[in-house]
GROMACS .gro file of N, CA and C in nm:
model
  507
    1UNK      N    1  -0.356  -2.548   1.798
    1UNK     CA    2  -0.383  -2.469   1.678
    1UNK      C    3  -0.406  -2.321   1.713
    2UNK      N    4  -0.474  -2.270   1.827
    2UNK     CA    5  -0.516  -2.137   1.847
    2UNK      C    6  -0.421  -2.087   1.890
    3UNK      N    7  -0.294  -2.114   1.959
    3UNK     CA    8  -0.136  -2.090   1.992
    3UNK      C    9  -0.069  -2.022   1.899
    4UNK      N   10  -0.095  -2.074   1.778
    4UNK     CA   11  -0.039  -2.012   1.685
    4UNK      C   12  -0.104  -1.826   1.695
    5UNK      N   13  -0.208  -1.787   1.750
    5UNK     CA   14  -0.243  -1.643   1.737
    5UNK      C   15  -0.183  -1.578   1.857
    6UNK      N   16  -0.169  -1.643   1.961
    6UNK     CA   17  -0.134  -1.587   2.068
    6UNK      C   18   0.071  -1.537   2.055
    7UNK      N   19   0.043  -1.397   2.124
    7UNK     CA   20   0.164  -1.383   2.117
    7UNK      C   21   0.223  -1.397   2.253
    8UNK      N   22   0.377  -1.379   2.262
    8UNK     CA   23   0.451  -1.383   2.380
    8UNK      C   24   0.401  -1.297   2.519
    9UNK      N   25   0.350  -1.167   2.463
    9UNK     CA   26   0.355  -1.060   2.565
    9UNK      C   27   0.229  -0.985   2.461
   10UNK      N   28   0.130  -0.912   2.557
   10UNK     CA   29   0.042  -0.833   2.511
   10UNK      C   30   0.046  -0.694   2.564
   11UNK      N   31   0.080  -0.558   2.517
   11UNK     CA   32   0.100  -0.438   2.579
   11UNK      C   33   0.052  -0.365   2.522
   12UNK      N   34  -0.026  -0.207   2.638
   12UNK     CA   35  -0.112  -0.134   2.613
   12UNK      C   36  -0.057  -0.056   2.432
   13UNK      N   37   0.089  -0.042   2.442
   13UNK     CA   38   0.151   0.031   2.359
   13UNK      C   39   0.303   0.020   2.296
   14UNK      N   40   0.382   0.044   2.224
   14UNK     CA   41   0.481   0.038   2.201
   14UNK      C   42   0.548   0.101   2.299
   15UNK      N   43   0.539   0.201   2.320
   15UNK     CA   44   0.614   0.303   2.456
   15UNK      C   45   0.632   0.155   2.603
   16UNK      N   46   0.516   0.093   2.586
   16UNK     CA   47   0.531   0.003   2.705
   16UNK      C   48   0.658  -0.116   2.679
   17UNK      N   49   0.696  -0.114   2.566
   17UNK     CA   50   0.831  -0.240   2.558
   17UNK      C   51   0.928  -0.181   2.591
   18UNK      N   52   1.006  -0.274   2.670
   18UNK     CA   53   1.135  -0.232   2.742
   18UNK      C   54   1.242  -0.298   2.691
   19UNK      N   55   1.316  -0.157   2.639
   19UNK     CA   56   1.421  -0.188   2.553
   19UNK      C   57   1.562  -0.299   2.609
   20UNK      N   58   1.531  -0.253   2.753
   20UNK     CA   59   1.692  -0.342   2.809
   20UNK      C   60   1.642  -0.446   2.819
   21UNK      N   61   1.542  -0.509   2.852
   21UNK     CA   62   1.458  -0.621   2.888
   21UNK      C   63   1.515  -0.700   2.732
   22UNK      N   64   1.500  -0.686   2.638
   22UNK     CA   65   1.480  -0.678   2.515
   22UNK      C   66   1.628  -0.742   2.438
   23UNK      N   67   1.725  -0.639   2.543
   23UNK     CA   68   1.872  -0.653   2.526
   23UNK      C   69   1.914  -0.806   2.589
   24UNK      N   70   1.878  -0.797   2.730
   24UNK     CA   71   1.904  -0.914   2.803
   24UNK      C   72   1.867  -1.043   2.760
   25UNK      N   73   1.733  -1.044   2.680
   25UNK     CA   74   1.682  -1.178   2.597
   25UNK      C   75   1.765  -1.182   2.509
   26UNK      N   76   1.840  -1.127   2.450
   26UNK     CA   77   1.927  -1.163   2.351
   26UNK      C   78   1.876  -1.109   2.210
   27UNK      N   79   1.753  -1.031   2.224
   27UNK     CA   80   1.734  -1.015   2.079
   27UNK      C   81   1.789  -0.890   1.980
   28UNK      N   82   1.778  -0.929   1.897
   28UNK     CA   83   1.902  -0.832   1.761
   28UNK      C   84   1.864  -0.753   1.679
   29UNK      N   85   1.676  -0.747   1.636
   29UNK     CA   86   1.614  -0.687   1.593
   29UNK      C   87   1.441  -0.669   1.651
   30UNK      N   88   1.397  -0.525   1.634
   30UNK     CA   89   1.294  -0.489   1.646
   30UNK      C   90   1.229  -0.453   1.509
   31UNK      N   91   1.116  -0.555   1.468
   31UNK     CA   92   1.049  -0.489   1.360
   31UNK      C   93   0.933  -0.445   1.410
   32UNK      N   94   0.870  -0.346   1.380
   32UNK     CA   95   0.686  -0.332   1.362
   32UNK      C   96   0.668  -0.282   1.251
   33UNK      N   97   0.477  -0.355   1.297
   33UNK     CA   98   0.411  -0.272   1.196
   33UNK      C   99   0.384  -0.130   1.188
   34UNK      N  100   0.362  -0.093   1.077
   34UNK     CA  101   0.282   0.068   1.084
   34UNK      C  102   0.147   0.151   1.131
   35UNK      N  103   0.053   0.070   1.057
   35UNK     CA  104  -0.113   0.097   1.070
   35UNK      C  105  -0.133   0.128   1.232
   36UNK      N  106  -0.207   0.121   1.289
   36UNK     CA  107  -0.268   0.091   1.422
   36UNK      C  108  -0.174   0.042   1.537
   37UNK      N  109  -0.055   0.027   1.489
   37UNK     CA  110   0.061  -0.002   1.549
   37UNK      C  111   0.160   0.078   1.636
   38UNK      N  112   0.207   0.166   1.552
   38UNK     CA  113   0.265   0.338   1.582
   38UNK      C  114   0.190   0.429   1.592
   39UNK      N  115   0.138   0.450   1.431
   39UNK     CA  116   0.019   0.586   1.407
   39UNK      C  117  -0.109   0.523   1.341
   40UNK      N  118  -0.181   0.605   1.374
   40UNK     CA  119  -0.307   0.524   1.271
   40UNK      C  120  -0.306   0.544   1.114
   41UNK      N  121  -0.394   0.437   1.066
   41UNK     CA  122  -0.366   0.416   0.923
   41UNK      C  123  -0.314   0.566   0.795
   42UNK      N  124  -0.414   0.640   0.875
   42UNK     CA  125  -0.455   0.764   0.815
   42UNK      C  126  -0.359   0.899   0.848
   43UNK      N  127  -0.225   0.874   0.902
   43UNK     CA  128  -0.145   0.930   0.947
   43UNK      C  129   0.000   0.907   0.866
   44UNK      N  130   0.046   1.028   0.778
   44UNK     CA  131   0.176   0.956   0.690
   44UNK      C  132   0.292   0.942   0.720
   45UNK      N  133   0.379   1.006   0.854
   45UNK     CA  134   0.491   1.017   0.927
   45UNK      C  135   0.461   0.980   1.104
   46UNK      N  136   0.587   0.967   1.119
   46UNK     CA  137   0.632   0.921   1.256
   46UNK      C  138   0.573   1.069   1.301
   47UNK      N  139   0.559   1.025   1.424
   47UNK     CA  140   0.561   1.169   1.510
   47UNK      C  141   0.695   1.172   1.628
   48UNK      N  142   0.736   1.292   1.694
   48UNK     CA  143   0.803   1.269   1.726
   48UNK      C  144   0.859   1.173   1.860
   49UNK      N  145   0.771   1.145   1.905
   49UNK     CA  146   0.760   1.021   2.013
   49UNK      C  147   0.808   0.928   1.942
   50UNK      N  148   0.714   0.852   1.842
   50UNK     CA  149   0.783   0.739   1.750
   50UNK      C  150   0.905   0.781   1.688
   51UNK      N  151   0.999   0.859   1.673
   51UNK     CA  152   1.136   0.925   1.625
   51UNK      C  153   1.251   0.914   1.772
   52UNK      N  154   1.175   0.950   1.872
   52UNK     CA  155   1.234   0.941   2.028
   52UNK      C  156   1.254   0.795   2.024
   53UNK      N  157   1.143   0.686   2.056
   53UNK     CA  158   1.140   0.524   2.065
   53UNK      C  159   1.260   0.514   1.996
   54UNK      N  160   1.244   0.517   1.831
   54UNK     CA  161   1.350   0.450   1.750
   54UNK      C  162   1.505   0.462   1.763
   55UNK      N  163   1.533   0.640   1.795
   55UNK     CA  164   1.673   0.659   1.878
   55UNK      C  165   1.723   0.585   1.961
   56UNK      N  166   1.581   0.566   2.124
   56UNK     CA  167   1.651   0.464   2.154
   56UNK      C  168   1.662   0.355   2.142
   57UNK      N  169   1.579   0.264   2.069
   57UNK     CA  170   1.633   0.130   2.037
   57UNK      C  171   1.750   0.136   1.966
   58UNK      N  172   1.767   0.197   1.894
   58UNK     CA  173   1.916   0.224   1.761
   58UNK      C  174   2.010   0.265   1.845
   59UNK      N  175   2.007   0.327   1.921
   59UNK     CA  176   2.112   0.368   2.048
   59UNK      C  177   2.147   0.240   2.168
   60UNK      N  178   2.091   0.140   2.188
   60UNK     CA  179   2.105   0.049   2.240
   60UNK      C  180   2.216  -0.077   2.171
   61UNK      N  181   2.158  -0.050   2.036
   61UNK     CA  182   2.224  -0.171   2.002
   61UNK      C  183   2.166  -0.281   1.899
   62UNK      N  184   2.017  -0.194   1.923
   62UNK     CA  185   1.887  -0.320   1.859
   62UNK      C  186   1.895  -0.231   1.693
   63UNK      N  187   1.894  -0.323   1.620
   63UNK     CA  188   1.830  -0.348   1.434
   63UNK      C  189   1.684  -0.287   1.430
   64UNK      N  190   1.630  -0.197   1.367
   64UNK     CA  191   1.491  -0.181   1.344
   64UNK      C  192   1.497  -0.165   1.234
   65UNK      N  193   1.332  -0.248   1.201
   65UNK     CA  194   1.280  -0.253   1.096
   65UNK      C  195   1.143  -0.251   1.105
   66UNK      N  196   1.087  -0.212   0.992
   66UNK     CA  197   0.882  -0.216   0.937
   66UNK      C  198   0.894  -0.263   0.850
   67UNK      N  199   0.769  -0.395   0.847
   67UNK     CA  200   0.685  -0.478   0.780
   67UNK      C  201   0.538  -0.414   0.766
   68UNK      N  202   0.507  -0.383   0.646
   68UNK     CA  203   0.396  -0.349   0.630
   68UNK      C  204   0.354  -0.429   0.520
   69UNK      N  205   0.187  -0.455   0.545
   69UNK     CA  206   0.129  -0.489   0.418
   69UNK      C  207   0.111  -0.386   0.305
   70UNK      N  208   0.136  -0.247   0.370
   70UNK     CA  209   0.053  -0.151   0.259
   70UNK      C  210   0.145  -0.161   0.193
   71UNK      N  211   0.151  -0.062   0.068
   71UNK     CA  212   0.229  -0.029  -0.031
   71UNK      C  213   0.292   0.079   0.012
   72UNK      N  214   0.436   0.064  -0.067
   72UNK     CA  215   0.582   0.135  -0.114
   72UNK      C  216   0.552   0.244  -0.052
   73UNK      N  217   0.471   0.343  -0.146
   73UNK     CA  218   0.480   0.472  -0.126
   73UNK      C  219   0.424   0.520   0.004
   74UNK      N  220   0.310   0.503   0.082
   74UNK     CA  221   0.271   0.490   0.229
   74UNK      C  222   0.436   0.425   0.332
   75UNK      N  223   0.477   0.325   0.282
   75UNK     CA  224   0.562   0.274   0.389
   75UNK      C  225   0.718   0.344   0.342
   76UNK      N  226   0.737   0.391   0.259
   76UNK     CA  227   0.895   0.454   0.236
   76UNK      C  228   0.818   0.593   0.272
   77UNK      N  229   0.747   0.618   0.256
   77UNK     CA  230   0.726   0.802   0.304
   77UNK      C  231   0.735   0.807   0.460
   78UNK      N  232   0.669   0.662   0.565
   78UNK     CA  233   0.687   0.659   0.702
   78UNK      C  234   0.827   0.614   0.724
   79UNK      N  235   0.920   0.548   0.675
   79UNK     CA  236   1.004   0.518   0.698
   79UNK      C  237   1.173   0.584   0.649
   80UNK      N  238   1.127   0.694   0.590
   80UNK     CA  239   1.240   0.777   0.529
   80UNK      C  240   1.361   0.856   0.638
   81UNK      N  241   1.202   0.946   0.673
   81UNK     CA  242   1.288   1.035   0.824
   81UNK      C  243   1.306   0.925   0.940
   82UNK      N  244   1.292   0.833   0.969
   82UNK     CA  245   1.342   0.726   1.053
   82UNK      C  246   1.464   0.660   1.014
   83UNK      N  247   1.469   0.635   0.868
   83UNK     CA  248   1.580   0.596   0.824
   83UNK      C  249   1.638   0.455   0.858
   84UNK      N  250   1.536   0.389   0.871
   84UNK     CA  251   1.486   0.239   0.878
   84UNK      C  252   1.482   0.149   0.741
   85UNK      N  253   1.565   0.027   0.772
   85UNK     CA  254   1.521  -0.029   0.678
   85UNK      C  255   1.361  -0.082   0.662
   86UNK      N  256   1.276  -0.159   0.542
   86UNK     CA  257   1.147  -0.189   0.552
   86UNK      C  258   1.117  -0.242   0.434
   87UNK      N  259   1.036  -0.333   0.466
   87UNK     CA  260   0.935  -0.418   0.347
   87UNK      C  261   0.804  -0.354   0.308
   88UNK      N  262   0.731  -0.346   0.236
   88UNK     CA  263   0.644  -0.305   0.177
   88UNK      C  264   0.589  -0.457   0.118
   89UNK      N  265   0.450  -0.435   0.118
   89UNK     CA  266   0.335  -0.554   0.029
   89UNK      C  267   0.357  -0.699   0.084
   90UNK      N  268   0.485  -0.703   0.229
   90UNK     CA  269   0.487  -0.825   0.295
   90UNK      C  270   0.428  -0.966   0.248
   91UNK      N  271   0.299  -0.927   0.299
   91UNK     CA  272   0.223  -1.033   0.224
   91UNK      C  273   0.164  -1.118   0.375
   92UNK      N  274   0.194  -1.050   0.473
   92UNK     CA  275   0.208  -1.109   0.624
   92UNK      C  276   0.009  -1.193   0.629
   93UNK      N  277   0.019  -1.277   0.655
   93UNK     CA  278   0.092  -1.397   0.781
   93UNK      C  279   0.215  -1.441   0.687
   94UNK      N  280   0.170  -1.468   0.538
   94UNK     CA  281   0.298  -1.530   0.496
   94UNK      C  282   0.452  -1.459   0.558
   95UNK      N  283   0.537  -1.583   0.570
   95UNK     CA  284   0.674  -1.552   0.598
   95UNK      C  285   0.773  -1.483   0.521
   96UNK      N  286   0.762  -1.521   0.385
   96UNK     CA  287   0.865  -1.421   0.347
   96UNK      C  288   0.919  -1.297   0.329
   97UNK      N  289   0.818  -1.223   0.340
   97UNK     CA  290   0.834  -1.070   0.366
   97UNK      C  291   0.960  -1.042   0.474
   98UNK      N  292   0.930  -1.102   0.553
   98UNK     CA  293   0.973  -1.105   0.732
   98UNK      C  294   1.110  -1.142   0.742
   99UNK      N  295   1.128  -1.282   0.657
   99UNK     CA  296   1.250  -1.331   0.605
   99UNK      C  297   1.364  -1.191   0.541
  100UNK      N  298   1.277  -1.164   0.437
  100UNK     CA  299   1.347  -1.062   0.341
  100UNK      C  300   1.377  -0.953   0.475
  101UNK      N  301   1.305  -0.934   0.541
  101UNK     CA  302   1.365  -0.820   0.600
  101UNK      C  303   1.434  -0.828   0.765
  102UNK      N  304   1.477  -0.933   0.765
  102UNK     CA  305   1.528  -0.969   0.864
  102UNK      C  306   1.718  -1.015   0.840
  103UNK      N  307   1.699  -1.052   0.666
  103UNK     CA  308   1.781  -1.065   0.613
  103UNK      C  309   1.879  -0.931   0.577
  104UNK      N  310   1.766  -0.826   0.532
  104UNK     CA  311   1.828  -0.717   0.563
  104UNK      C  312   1.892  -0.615   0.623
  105UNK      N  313   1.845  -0.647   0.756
  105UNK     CA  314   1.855  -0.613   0.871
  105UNK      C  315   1.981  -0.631   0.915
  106UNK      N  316   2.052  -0.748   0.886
  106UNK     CA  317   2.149  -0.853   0.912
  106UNK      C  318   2.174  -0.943   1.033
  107UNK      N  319   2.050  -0.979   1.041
  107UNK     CA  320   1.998  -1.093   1.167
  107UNK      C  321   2.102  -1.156   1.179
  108UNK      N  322   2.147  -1.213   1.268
  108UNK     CA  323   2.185  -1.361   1.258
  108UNK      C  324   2.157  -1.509   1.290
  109UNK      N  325   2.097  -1.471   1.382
  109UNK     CA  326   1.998  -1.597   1.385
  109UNK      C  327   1.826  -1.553   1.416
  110UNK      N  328   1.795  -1.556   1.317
  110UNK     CA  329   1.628  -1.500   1.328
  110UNK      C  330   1.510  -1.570   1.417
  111UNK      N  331   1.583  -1.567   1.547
  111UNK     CA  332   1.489  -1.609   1.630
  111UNK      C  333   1.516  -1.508   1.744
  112UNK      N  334   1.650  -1.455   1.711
  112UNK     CA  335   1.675  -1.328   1.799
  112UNK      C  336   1.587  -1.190   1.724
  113UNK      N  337   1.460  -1.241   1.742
  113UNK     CA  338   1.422  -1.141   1.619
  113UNK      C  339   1.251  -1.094   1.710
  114UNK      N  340   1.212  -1.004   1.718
  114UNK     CA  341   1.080  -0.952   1.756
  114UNK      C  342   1.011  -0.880   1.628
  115UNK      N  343   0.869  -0.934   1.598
  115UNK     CA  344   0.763  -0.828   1.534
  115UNK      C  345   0.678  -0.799   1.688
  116UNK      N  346   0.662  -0.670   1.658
  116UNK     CA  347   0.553  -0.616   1.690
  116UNK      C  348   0.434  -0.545   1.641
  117UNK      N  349   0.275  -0.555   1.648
  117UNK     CA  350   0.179  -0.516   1.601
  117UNK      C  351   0.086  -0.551   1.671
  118UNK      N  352  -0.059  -0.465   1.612
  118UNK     CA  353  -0.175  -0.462   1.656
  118UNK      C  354  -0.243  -0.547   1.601
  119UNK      N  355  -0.230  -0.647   1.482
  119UNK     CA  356  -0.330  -0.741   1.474
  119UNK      C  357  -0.300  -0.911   1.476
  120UNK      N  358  -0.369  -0.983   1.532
  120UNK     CA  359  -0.356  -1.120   1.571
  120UNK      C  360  -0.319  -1.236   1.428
  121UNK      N  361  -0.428  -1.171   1.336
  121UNK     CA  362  -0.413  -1.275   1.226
  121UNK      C  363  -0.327  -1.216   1.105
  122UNK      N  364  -0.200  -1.156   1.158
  122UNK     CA  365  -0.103  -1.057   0.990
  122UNK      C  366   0.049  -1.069   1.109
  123UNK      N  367   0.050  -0.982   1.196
  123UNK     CA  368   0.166  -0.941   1.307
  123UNK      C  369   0.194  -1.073   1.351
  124UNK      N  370   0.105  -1.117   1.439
  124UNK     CA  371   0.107  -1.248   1.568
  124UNK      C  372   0.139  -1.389   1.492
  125UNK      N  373   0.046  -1.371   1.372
  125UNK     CA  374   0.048  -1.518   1.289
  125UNK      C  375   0.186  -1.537   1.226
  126UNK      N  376   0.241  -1.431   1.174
  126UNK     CA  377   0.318  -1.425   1.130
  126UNK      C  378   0.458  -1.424   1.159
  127UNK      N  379   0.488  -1.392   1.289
  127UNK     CA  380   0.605  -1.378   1.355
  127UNK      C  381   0.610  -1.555   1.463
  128UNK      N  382   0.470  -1.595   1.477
  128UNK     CA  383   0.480  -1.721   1.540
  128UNK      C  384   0.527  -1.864   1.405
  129UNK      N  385   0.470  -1.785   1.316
  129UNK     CA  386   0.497  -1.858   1.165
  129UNK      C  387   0.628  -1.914   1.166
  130UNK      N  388   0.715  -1.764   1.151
  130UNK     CA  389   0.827  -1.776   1.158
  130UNK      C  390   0.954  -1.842   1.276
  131UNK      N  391   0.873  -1.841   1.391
  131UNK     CA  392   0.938  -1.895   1.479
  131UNK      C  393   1.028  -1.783   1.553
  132UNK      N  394   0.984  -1.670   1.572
  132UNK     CA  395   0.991  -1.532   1.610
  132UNK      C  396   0.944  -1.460   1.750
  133UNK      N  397   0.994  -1.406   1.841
  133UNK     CA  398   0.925  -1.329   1.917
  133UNK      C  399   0.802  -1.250   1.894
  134UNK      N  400   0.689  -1.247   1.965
  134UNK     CA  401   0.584  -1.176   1.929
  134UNK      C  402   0.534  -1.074   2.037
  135UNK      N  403   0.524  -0.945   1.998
  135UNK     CA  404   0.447  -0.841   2.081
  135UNK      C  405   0.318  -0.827   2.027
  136UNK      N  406   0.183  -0.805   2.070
  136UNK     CA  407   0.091  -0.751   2.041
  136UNK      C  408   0.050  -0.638   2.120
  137UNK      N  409   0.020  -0.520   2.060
  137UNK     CA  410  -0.014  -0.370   2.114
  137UNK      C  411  -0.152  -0.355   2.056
  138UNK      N  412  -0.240  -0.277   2.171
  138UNK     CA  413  -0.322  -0.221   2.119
  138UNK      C  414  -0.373  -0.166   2.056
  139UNK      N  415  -0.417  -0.116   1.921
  139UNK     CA  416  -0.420  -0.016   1.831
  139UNK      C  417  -0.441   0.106   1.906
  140UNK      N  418  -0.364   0.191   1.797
  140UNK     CA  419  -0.345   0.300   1.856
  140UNK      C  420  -0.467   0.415   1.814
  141UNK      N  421  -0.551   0.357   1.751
  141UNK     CA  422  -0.675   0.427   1.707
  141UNK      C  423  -0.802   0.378   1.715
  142UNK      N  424  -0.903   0.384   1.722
  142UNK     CA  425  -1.012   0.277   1.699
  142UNK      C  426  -1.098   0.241   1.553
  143UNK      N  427  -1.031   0.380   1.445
  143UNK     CA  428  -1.059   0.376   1.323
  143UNK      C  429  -0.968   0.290   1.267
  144UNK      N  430  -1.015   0.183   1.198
  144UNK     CA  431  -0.963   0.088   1.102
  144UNK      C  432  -0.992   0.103   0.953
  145UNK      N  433  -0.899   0.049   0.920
  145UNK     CA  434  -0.919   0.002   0.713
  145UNK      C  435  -1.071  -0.122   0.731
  146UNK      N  436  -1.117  -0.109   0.620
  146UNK     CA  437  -1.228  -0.192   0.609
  146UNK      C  438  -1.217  -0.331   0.652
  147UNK      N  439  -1.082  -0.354   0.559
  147UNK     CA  440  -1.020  -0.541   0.629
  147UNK      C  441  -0.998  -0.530   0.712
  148UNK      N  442  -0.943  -0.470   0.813
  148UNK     CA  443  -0.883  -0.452   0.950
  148UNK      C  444  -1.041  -0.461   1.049
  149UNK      N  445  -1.132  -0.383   0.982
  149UNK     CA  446  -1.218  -0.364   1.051
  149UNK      C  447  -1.282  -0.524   1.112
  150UNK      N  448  -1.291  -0.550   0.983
  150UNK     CA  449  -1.409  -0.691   0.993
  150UNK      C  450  -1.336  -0.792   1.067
  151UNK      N  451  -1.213  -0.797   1.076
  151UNK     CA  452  -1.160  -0.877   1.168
  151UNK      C  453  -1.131  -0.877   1.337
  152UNK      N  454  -1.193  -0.748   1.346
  152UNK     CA  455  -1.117  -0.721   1.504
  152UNK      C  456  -1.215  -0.828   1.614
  153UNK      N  457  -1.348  -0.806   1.559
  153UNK     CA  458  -1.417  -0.895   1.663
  153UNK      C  459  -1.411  -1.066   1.637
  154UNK      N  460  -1.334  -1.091   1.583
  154UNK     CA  461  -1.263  -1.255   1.560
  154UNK      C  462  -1.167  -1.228   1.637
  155UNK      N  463  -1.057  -1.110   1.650
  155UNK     CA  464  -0.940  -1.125   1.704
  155UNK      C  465  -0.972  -1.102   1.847
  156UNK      N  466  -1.054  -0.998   1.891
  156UNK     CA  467  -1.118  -1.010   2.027
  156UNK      C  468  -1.166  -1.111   2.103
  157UNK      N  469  -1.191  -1.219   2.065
  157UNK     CA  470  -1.271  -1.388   2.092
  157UNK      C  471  -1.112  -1.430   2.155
  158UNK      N  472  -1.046  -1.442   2.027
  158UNK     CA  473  -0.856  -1.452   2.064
  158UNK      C  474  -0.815  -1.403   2.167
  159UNK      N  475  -0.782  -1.272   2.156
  159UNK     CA  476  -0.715  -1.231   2.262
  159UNK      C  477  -0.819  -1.225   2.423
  160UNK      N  478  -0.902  -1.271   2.403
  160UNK     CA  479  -0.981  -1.326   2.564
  160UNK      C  480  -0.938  -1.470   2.596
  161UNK      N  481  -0.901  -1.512   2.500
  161UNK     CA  482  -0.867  -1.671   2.555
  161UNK      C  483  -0.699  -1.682   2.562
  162UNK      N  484  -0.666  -1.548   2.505
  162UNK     CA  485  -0.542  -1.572   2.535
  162UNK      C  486  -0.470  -1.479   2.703
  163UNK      N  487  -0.610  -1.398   2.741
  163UNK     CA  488  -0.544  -1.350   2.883
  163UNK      C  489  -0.627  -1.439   2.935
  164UNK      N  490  -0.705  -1.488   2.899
  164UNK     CA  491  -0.756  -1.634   3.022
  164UNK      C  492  -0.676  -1.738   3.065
  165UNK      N  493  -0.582  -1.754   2.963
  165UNK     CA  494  -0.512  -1.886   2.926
  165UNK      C  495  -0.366  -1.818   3.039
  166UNK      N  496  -0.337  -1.690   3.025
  166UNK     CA  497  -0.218  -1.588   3.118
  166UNK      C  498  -0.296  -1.571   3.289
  167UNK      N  499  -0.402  -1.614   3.307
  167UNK     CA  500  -0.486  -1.597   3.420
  167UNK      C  501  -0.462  -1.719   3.482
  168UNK      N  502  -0.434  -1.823   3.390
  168UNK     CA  503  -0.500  -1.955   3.461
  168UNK      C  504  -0.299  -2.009   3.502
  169UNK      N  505  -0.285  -1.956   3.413
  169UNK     CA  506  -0.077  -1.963   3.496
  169UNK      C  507  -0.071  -1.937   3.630
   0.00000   0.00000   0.00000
């Protein structure tokens, strides 16, 4: 049951995923989240590092996309100058958001498929839901949304049993 939170790979940052690595597994799309993920919540555009990343994944070969829980106008204002497709109001852990935008994307088999994000029970749950590759990154801020907040020290309990569980390999 607690498997379900754990993801594939845990990294300090997005900058830390390796795009050819990425290629060689076979996968066809990169989604992430926004919040604590890229920029912090409180931040309305890419910066240009996150504009650099996305070139090169899109220059490789890889599909990108963002799943966000927030709303429209927050996630089409981050996702305009990227020029990314993206879901808005997801609804994440639930699957269909993920579906919808994987569909869009033009997956073809959605297991060649990666989310990446900073939280265990929305990103991780959700992409293991689906039967999906999973990255988890560190937030990139230590200021959280109120919900975000109250959950981190549940997800901290998690992610100790999940590098214990990478220790004991």
């Amino acid at each position: 049951m607690i498997k379900k939170f754990f993801p594939e790979k845990y990294v300090d940052s997005v900058y830390a995923i390796d795009v050819e690595k990425l290629k060689k597994d076979k996968i066809e799309a990169v989604i992430f989240d926004i919040d604590n993920t890229l920029v912090p919540y409180f931040i309305p555009n890419a910066n240009e590092k996150i504009k650099q990343l996305f070139s090169k994944i899109k220059e490789s070969g890889l599909k990108v996309g963002v799943l966000s829980n927030n709303r429209e106008r927050r996630v089409s204002l981050f996702c305009r100058d990227l020029n990314i497709e993206y879901v808005h109001n997801a609804g994440k852990p639930g699957v269909k958001g993920l579906g919808r935008l994987i569909k869009k994307l033009g997956v073809k088999n959605h297991k060649n498929t990666v989310i990446i994000g900073d939280q265990v029970f929305t990103d991780v749950l959700c992409g293991n839901r689906m039967g999906i590759h999973t990255i988890l990154v560190k937030p990139v801020s230590q200021k959280d949304e109120f919900g975000t907040w109250l959950k981190r020290g549940v997800e901290s309990i998690i992610i100790n049993l999940y590098l214990k569980r990478l220790k004991c390999k």
